[in-house]
Amino acid sequence: IFSSRKALMLAMILNFARMLRQTVPSGYFVGRFGGDEFIIIAEGIAEREEIEKLVRNIRKMYEDILRIKAEETQKIKGKKSGE
């Protein structure tokens, strides 16, 4: 039986996996390597710029997630303090 915390963590990991799959080009393999670790296999990349673009896109996706979570946290804190 999953605890609610484990269920939440699993939901977060699955959501991250979905977002990662949407960010990475369709010809590349994306897999869950461990608990919260993922692997991307990108065969056939000929140019360094292609890898740099992939990394930038993944970094932007992750930064967007963090920004959204920070905004949600601020809204919750504002509601608790009566703002």
PDB file of N, CA and C in Angstrom:
ATOM      1  N   ILE A   1       0.850  -1.178   0.000  1.00  0.00           N
ATOM      2  CA  ILE A   1       0.000   0.000   0.000  1.00  0.00           C
ATOM      3  C   ILE A   1       0.893   1.239   0.000  1.00  0.00           C
ATOM      4  N   PHE A   2       0.582   2.157  -0.936  1.00  0.00           N
ATOM      5  CA  PHE A   2       1.329   3.410  -1.007  1.00  0.00           C
ATOM      6  C   PHE A   2       0.845   4.368   0.061  1.00  0.00           C
ATOM      7  N   SER A   3       1.782   5.030   0.683  1.00  0.00           N
ATOM      8  CA  SER A   3       1.387   6.132   1.551  1.00  0.00           C
ATOM      9  C   SER A   3       1.087   7.319   0.632  1.00  0.00           C
ATOM     10  N   SER A   4       0.408   8.296   1.154  1.00  0.00           N
ATOM     11  CA  SER A   4       0.081   9.463   0.321  1.00  0.00           C
ATOM     12  C   SER A   4       1.355  10.181  -0.115  1.00  0.00           C
ATOM     13  N   ARG A   5       2.390  10.133   0.710  1.00  0.00           N
ATOM     14  CA  ARG A   5       3.664  10.781   0.348  1.00  0.00           C
ATOM     15  C   ARG A   5       4.318  10.047  -0.819  1.00  0.00           C
ATOM     16  N   LYS A   6       4.315   8.714  -0.770  1.00  0.00           N
ATOM     17  CA  LYS A   6       4.889   7.929  -1.857  1.00  0.00           C
ATOM     18  C   LYS A   6       4.098   8.126  -3.141  1.00  0.00           C
ATOM     19  N   ALA A   7       2.793   8.202  -3.022  1.00  0.00           N
ATOM     20  CA  ALA A   7       1.936   8.427  -4.189  1.00  0.00           C
ATOM     21  C   ALA A   7       2.226   9.794  -4.804  1.00  0.00           C
ATOM     22  N   LEU A   8       2.429  10.791  -3.964  1.00  0.00           N
ATOM     23  CA  LEU A   8       2.753  12.129  -4.448  1.00  0.00           C
ATOM     24  C   LEU A   8       4.101  12.130  -5.158  1.00  0.00           C
ATOM     25  N   MET A   9       5.088  11.481  -4.565  1.00  0.00           N
ATOM     26  CA  MET A   9       6.414  11.416  -5.193  1.00  0.00           C
ATOM     27  C   MET A   9       6.350  10.702  -6.543  1.00  0.00           C
ATOM     28  N   LEU A  10       5.608   9.622  -6.616  1.00  0.00           N
ATOM     29  CA  LEU A  10       5.457   8.899  -7.869  1.00  0.00           C
ATOM     30  C   LEU A  10       4.772   9.775  -8.910  1.00  0.00           C
ATOM     31  N   ALA A  11       3.760  10.492  -8.513  1.00  0.00           N
ATOM     32  CA  ALA A  11       3.064  11.393  -9.439  1.00  0.00           C
ATOM     33  C   ALA A  11       4.008  12.471  -9.956  1.00  0.00           C
ATOM     34  N   MET A  12       4.852  13.000  -9.074  1.00  0.00           N
ATOM     35  CA  MET A  12       5.814  14.028  -9.489  1.00  0.00           C
ATOM     36  C   MET A  12       6.829  13.451 -10.480  1.00  0.00           C
ATOM     37  N   ILE A  13       7.315  12.256 -10.212  1.00  0.00           N
ATOM     38  CA  ILE A  13       8.282  11.615 -11.106  1.00  0.00           C
ATOM     39  C   ILE A  13       7.639  11.339 -12.469  1.00  0.00           C
ATOM     40  N   LEU A  14       6.421  10.837 -12.464  1.00  0.00           N
ATOM     41  CA  LEU A  14       5.735  10.559 -13.728  1.00  0.00           C
ATOM     42  C   LEU A  14       5.453  11.836 -14.508  1.00  0.00           C
ATOM     43  N   ASN A  15       5.100  12.901 -13.807  1.00  0.00           N
ATOM     44  CA  ASN A  15       4.872  14.185 -14.466  1.00  0.00           C
ATOM     45  C   ASN A  15       6.166  14.718 -15.069  1.00  0.00           C
ATOM     46  N   PHE A  16       7.267  14.611 -14.313  1.00  0.00           N
ATOM     47  CA  PHE A  16       8.566  15.050 -14.837  1.00  0.00           C
ATOM     48  C   PHE A  16       8.942  14.224 -16.066  1.00  0.00           C
ATOM     49  N   ALA A  17       8.714  12.923 -16.016  1.00  0.00           N
ATOM     50  CA  ALA A  17       9.026  12.053 -17.158  1.00  0.00           C
ATOM     51  C   ALA A  17       8.232  12.470 -18.393  1.00  0.00           C
ATOM     52  N   ARG A  18       6.952  12.775 -18.193  1.00  0.00           N
ATOM     53  CA  ARG A  18       6.107  13.212 -19.311  1.00  0.00           C
ATOM     54  C   ARG A  18       6.639  14.514 -19.910  1.00  0.00           C
ATOM     55  N   MET A  19       7.000  15.456 -19.061  1.00  0.00           N
ATOM     56  CA  MET A  19       7.516  16.735 -19.534  1.00  0.00           C
ATOM     57  C   MET A  19       8.859  16.550 -20.237  1.00  0.00           C
ATOM     58  N   LEU A  20       9.696  15.679 -19.698  1.00  0.00           N
ATOM     59  CA  LEU A  20      10.986  15.406 -20.318  1.00  0.00           C
ATOM     60  C   LEU A  20      10.796  14.792 -21.704  1.00  0.00           C
ATOM     61  N   ARG A  21       9.880  13.846 -21.808  1.00  0.00           N
ATOM     62  CA  ARG A  21       9.589  13.197 -23.097  1.00  0.00           C
ATOM     63  C   ARG A  21       9.102  14.218 -24.116  1.00  0.00           C
ATOM     64  N   GLN A  22       8.321  15.206 -23.676  1.00  0.00           N
ATOM     65  CA  GLN A  22       7.827  16.249 -24.564  1.00  0.00           C
ATOM     66  C   GLN A  22       8.933  17.218 -24.981  1.00  0.00           C
ATOM     67  N   THR A  23       9.951  17.354 -24.156  1.00  0.00           N
ATOM     68  CA  THR A  23      11.039  18.296 -24.421  1.00  0.00           C
ATOM     69  C   THR A  23      12.102  17.695 -25.330  1.00  0.00           C
ATOM     70  N   VAL A  24      12.349  16.409 -25.183  1.00  0.00           N
ATOM     71  CA  VAL A  24      13.402  15.723 -25.937  1.00  0.00           C
ATOM     72  C   VAL A  24      12.851  15.314 -27.311  1.00  0.00           C
ATOM     73  N   PRO A  25      13.633  15.516 -28.378  1.00  0.00           N
ATOM     74  CA  PRO A  25      13.164  15.120 -29.712  1.00  0.00           C
ATOM     75  C   PRO A  25      12.726  13.653 -29.755  1.00  0.00           C
ATOM     76  N   SER A  26      11.746  13.367 -30.594  1.00  0.00           N
ATOM     77  CA  SER A  26      11.115  12.043 -30.622  1.00  0.00           C
ATOM     78  C   SER A  26      12.066  10.910 -31.006  1.00  0.00           C
ATOM     79  N   GLY A  27      13.150  11.185 -31.693  1.00  0.00           N
ATOM     80  CA  GLY A  27      14.068  10.131 -32.082  1.00  0.00           C
ATOM     81  C   GLY A  27      15.006   9.668 -30.984  1.00  0.00           C
ATOM     82  N   TYR A  28      14.990  10.355 -29.852  1.00  0.00           N
ATOM     83  CA  TYR A  28      15.882  10.024 -28.746  1.00  0.00           C
ATOM     84  C   TYR A  28      15.146   9.163 -27.728  1.00  0.00           C
ATOM     85  N   PHE A  29      15.898   8.319 -27.039  1.00  0.00           N
ATOM     86  CA  PHE A  29      15.334   7.462 -26.011  1.00  0.00           C
ATOM     87  C   PHE A  29      15.403   8.177 -24.669  1.00  0.00           C
ATOM     88  N   VAL A  30      14.297   8.185 -23.948  1.00  0.00           N
ATOM     89  CA  VAL A  30      14.245   8.733 -22.592  1.00  0.00           C
ATOM     90  C   VAL A  30      13.777   7.620 -21.680  1.00  0.00           C
ATOM     91  N   GLY A  31      14.518   7.373 -20.616  1.00  0.00           N
ATOM     92  CA  GLY A  31      14.124   6.325 -19.682  1.00  0.00           C
ATOM     93  C   GLY A  31      14.421   6.717 -18.252  1.00  0.00           C
ATOM     94  N   ARG A  32      13.712   6.106 -17.353  1.00  0.00           N
ATOM     95  CA  ARG A  32      13.960   6.298 -15.917  1.00  0.00           C
ATOM     96  C   ARG A  32      15.053   5.330 -15.520  1.00  0.00           C
ATOM     97  N   PHE A  33      16.140   5.856 -15.008  1.00  0.00           N
ATOM     98  CA  PHE A  33      17.330   5.085 -14.694  1.00  0.00           C
ATOM     99  C   PHE A  33      17.307   4.576 -13.264  1.00  0.00           C
ATOM    100  N   GLY A  34      16.748   5.364 -12.383  1.00  0.00           N
ATOM    101  CA  GLY A  34      16.680   5.001 -10.971  1.00  0.00           C
ATOM    102  C   GLY A  34      15.519   5.733 -10.346  1.00  0.00           C
ATOM    103  N   GLY A  35      15.537   5.876  -9.053  1.00  0.00           N
ATOM    104  CA  GLY A  35      14.444   6.520  -8.336  1.00  0.00           C
ATOM    105  C   GLY A  35      13.959   7.795  -8.990  1.00  0.00           C
ATOM    106  N   ASP A  36      14.790   8.809  -9.016  1.00  0.00           N
ATOM    107  CA  ASP A  36      14.421  10.059  -9.674  1.00  0.00           C
ATOM    108  C   ASP A  36      15.475  10.464 -10.697  1.00  0.00           C
ATOM    109  N   GLU A  37      16.145   9.471 -11.246  1.00  0.00           N
ATOM    110  CA  GLU A  37      17.188   9.709 -12.242  1.00  0.00           C
ATOM    111  C   GLU A  37      16.696   9.239 -13.604  1.00  0.00           C
ATOM    112  N   PHE A  38      17.025  10.023 -14.620  1.00  0.00           N
ATOM    113  CA  PHE A  38      16.609   9.710 -15.978  1.00  0.00           C
ATOM    114  C   PHE A  38      17.824   9.660 -16.887  1.00  0.00           C
ATOM    115  N   ILE A  39      17.673   8.952 -17.993  1.00  0.00           N
ATOM    116  CA  ILE A  39      18.739   8.837 -18.970  1.00  0.00           C
ATOM    117  C   ILE A  39      18.162   9.185 -20.345  1.00  0.00           C
ATOM    118  N   ILE A  40      18.969   9.860 -21.143  1.00  0.00           N
ATOM    119  CA  ILE A  40      18.596  10.183 -22.519  1.00  0.00           C
ATOM    120  C   ILE A  40      19.680   9.602 -23.411  1.00  0.00           C
ATOM    121  N   ILE A  41      19.264   8.799 -24.366  1.00  0.00           N
ATOM    122  CA  ILE A  41      20.202   8.267 -25.354  1.00  0.00           C
ATOM    123  C   ILE A  41      19.884   8.962 -26.669  1.00  0.00           C
ATOM    124  N   ALA A  42      20.847   9.715 -27.136  1.00  0.00           N
ATOM    125  CA  ALA A  42      20.663  10.529 -28.339  1.00  0.00           C
ATOM    126  C   ALA A  42      21.711  10.113 -29.367  1.00  0.00           C
ATOM    127  N   GLU A  43      21.403   9.066 -30.095  1.00  0.00           N
ATOM    128  CA  GLU A  43      22.339   8.575 -31.099  1.00  0.00           C
ATOM    129  C   GLU A  43      22.273   9.428 -32.356  1.00  0.00           C
ATOM    130  N   GLY A  44      23.392   9.512 -33.039  1.00  0.00           N
ATOM    131  CA  GLY A  44      23.435  10.170 -34.333  1.00  0.00           C
ATOM    132  C   GLY A  44      23.595  11.677 -34.286  1.00  0.00           C
ATOM    133  N   ILE A  45      23.932  12.216 -33.142  1.00  0.00           N
ATOM    134  CA  ILE A  45      24.148  13.665 -33.078  1.00  0.00           C
ATOM    135  C   ILE A  45      25.512  13.976 -33.671  1.00  0.00           C
ATOM    136  N   ALA A  46      25.504  14.825 -34.678  1.00  0.00           N
ATOM    137  CA  ALA A  46      26.738  15.126 -35.397  1.00  0.00           C
ATOM    138  C   ALA A  46      27.395  16.421 -34.923  1.00  0.00           C
ATOM    139  N   GLU A  47      26.622  17.313 -34.374  1.00  0.00           N
ATOM    140  CA  GLU A  47      27.140  18.630 -34.014  1.00  0.00           C
ATOM    141  C   GLU A  47      26.994  18.903 -32.514  1.00  0.00           C
ATOM    142  N   ARG A  48      27.999  19.538 -31.977  1.00  0.00           N
ATOM    143  CA  ARG A  48      27.984  19.923 -30.560  1.00  0.00           C
ATOM    144  C   ARG A  48      26.793  20.839 -30.259  1.00  0.00           C
ATOM    145  N   GLU A  49      26.457  21.683 -31.218  1.00  0.00           N
ATOM    146  CA  GLU A  49      25.353  22.627 -31.033  1.00  0.00           C
ATOM    147  C   GLU A  49      24.031  21.906 -30.779  1.00  0.00           C
ATOM    148  N   GLU A  50      23.867  20.728 -31.369  1.00  0.00           N
ATOM    149  CA  GLU A  50      22.643  19.955 -31.178  1.00  0.00           C
ATOM    150  C   GLU A  50      22.506  19.501 -29.715  1.00  0.00           C
ATOM    151  N   ILE A  51      23.610  19.047 -29.147  1.00  0.00           N
ATOM    152  CA  ILE A  51      23.613  18.644 -27.729  1.00  0.00           C
ATOM    153  C   ILE A  51      23.385  19.858 -26.845  1.00  0.00           C
ATOM    154  N   GLU A  52      24.048  20.966 -27.161  1.00  0.00           N
ATOM    155  CA  GLU A  52      23.876  22.176 -26.363  1.00  0.00           C
ATOM    156  C   GLU A  52      22.424  22.655 -26.395  1.00  0.00           C
ATOM    157  N   LYS A  53      21.773  22.554 -27.551  1.00  0.00           N
ATOM    158  CA  LYS A  53      20.370  22.932 -27.660  1.00  0.00           C
ATOM    159  C   LYS A  53      19.499  22.008 -26.812  1.00  0.00           C
ATOM    160  N   LEU A  54      19.776  20.717 -26.847  1.00  0.00           N
ATOM    161  CA  LEU A  54      19.031  19.750 -26.045  1.00  0.00           C
ATOM    162  C   LEU A  54      19.167  20.080 -24.562  1.00  0.00           C
ATOM    163  N   VAL A  55      20.379  20.342 -24.133  1.00  0.00           N
ATOM    164  CA  VAL A  55      20.623  20.665 -22.719  1.00  0.00           C
ATOM    165  C   VAL A  55      19.910  21.963 -22.338  1.00  0.00           C
ATOM    166  N   ARG A  56      19.965  22.973 -23.201  1.00  0.00           N
ATOM    167  CA  ARG A  56      19.266  24.235 -22.922  1.00  0.00           C
ATOM    168  C   ARG A  56      17.761  24.005 -22.777  1.00  0.00           C
ATOM    169  N   ASN A  57      17.199  23.206 -23.667  1.00  0.00           N
ATOM    170  CA  ASN A  57      15.757  22.939 -23.609  1.00  0.00           C
ATOM    171  C   ASN A  57      15.367  22.212 -22.321  1.00  0.00           C
ATOM    172  N   ILE A  58      16.177  21.242 -21.922  1.00  0.00           N
ATOM    173  CA  ILE A  58      15.902  20.511 -20.676  1.00  0.00           C
ATOM    174  C   ILE A  58      16.056  21.439 -19.477  1.00  0.00           C
ATOM    175  N   ARG A  59      17.092  22.255 -19.482  1.00  0.00           N
ATOM    176  CA  ARG A  59      17.308  23.210 -18.382  1.00  0.00           C
ATOM    177  C   ARG A  59      16.138  24.191 -18.289  1.00  0.00           C
ATOM    178  N   LYS A  60      15.663  24.691 -19.425  1.00  0.00           N
ATOM    179  CA  LYS A  60      14.535  25.617 -19.425  1.00  0.00           C
ATOM    180  C   LYS A  60      13.288  24.928 -18.862  1.00  0.00           C
ATOM    181  N   MET A  61      13.049  23.686 -19.265  1.00  0.00           N
ATOM    182  CA  MET A  61      11.903  22.945 -18.755  1.00  0.00           C
ATOM    183  C   MET A  61      11.981  22.854 -17.228  1.00  0.00           C
ATOM    184  N   TYR A  62      13.144  22.506 -16.716  1.00  0.00           N
ATOM    185  CA  TYR A  62      13.330  22.349 -15.275  1.00  0.00           C
ATOM    186  C   TYR A  62      13.169  23.692 -14.556  1.00  0.00           C
ATOM    187  N   GLU A  63      13.737  24.759 -15.132  1.00  0.00           N
ATOM    188  CA  GLU A  63      13.598  26.087 -14.529  1.00  0.00           C
ATOM    189  C   GLU A  63      12.137  26.528 -14.521  1.00  0.00           C
ATOM    190  N   ASP A  64      11.388  26.192 -15.563  1.00  0.00           N
ATOM    191  CA  ASP A  64       9.960  26.509 -15.604  1.00  0.00           C
ATOM    192  C   ASP A  64       9.225  25.788 -14.484  1.00  0.00           C
ATOM    193  N   ILE A  65       9.560  24.527 -14.257  1.00  0.00           N
ATOM    194  CA  ILE A  65       8.947  23.764 -13.169  1.00  0.00           C
ATOM    195  C   ILE A  65       9.224  24.451 -11.833  1.00  0.00           C
ATOM    196  N   LEU A  66      10.476  24.835 -11.605  1.00  0.00           N
ATOM    197  CA  LEU A  66      10.841  25.476 -10.339  1.00  0.00           C
ATOM    198  C   LEU A  66      10.142  26.820 -10.173  1.00  0.00           C
ATOM    199  N   ARG A  67      10.032  27.587 -11.257  1.00  0.00           N
ATOM    200  CA  ARG A  67       9.361  28.885 -11.205  1.00  0.00           C
ATOM    201  C   ARG A  67       7.887  28.708 -10.855  1.00  0.00           C
ATOM    202  N   ILE A  68       7.234  27.763 -11.496  1.00  0.00           N
ATOM    203  CA  ILE A  68       5.815  27.517 -11.230  1.00  0.00           C
ATOM    204  C   ILE A  68       5.618  27.089  -9.775  1.00  0.00           C
ATOM    205  N   LYS A  69       6.476  26.197  -9.287  1.00  0.00           N
ATOM    206  CA  LYS A  69       6.359  25.746  -7.892  1.00  0.00           C
ATOM    207  C   LYS A  69       6.584  26.906  -6.919  1.00  0.00           C
ATOM    208  N   ALA A  70       7.535  27.781  -7.238  1.00  0.00           N
ATOM    209  CA  ALA A  70       7.795  28.937  -6.374  1.00  0.00           C
ATOM    210  C   ALA A  70       6.584  29.864  -6.353  1.00  0.00           C
ATOM    211  N   GLU A  71       5.954  30.076  -7.509  1.00  0.00           N
ATOM    212  CA  GLU A  71       4.757  30.920  -7.571  1.00  0.00           C
ATOM    213  C   GLU A  71       3.611  30.297  -6.770  1.00  0.00           C
ATOM    214  N   GLU A  72       3.441  28.979  -6.885  1.00  0.00           N
ATOM    215  CA  GLU A  72       2.390  28.300  -6.129  1.00  0.00           C
ATOM    216  C   GLU A  72       2.639  28.414  -4.631  1.00  0.00           C
ATOM    217  N   THR A  73       3.898  28.275  -4.232  1.00  0.00           N
ATOM    218  CA  THR A  73       4.254  28.381  -2.818  1.00  0.00           C
ATOM    219  C   THR A  73       3.949  29.780  -2.299  1.00  0.00           C
ATOM    220  N   GLN A  74       4.267  30.804  -3.090  1.00  0.00           N
ATOM    221  CA  GLN A  74       3.989  32.183  -2.672  1.00  0.00           C
ATOM    222  C   GLN A  74       2.490  32.423  -2.520  1.00  0.00           C
ATOM    223  N   LYS A  75       1.686  31.849  -3.421  1.00  0.00           N
ATOM    224  CA  LYS A  75       0.229  32.002  -3.320  1.00  0.00           C
ATOM    225  C   LYS A  75      -0.287  31.358  -2.041  1.00  0.00           C
ATOM    226  N   ILE A  76       0.233  30.179  -1.723  1.00  0.00           N
ATOM    227  CA  ILE A  76      -0.191  29.476  -0.509  1.00  0.00           C
ATOM    228  C   ILE A  76       0.210  30.278   0.726  1.00  0.00           C
ATOM    229  N   LYS A  77       1.437  30.784   0.734  1.00  0.00           N
ATOM    230  CA  LYS A  77       1.895  31.587   1.878  1.00  0.00           C
ATOM    231  C   LYS A  77       1.060  32.847   2.024  1.00  0.00           C
ATOM    232  N   GLY A  78       0.690  33.457   0.885  1.00  0.00           N
ATOM    233  CA  GLY A  78      -0.130  34.662   0.917  1.00  0.00           C
ATOM    234  C   GLY A  78      -1.502  34.385   1.500  1.00  0.00           C
ATOM    235  N   LYS A  79      -2.091  33.249   1.150  1.00  0.00           N
ATOM    236  CA  LYS A  79      -3.414  32.885   1.671  1.00  0.00           C
ATOM    237  C   LYS A  79      -3.352  32.625   3.172  1.00  0.00           C
ATOM    238  N   LYS A  80      -2.258  31.998   3.631  1.00  0.00           N
ATOM    239  CA  LYS A  80      -2.127  31.680   5.050  1.00  0.00           C
ATOM    240  C   LYS A  80      -1.929  32.934   5.891  1.00  0.00           C
ATOM    241  N   SER A  81      -1.241  33.940   5.307  1.00  0.00           N
ATOM    242  CA  SER A  81      -0.993  35.159   6.075  1.00  0.00           C
ATOM    243  C   SER A  81      -2.130  36.180   5.919  1.00  0.00           C
ATOM    244  N   GLY A  82      -3.145  35.850   5.100  1.00  0.00           N
ATOM    245  CA  GLY A  82      -4.292  36.726   4.969  1.00  0.00           C
ATOM    246  C   GLY A  82      -4.137  37.816   3.940  1.00  0.00           C
ATOM    247  N   GLU A  83      -3.153  37.684   3.048  1.00  0.00           N
ATOM    248  CA  GLU A  83      -2.952  38.712   2.008  1.00  0.00           C
ATOM    249  C   GLU A  83      -4.012  38.631   0.941  1.00  0.00           C
TER     250      GLU A  83
END
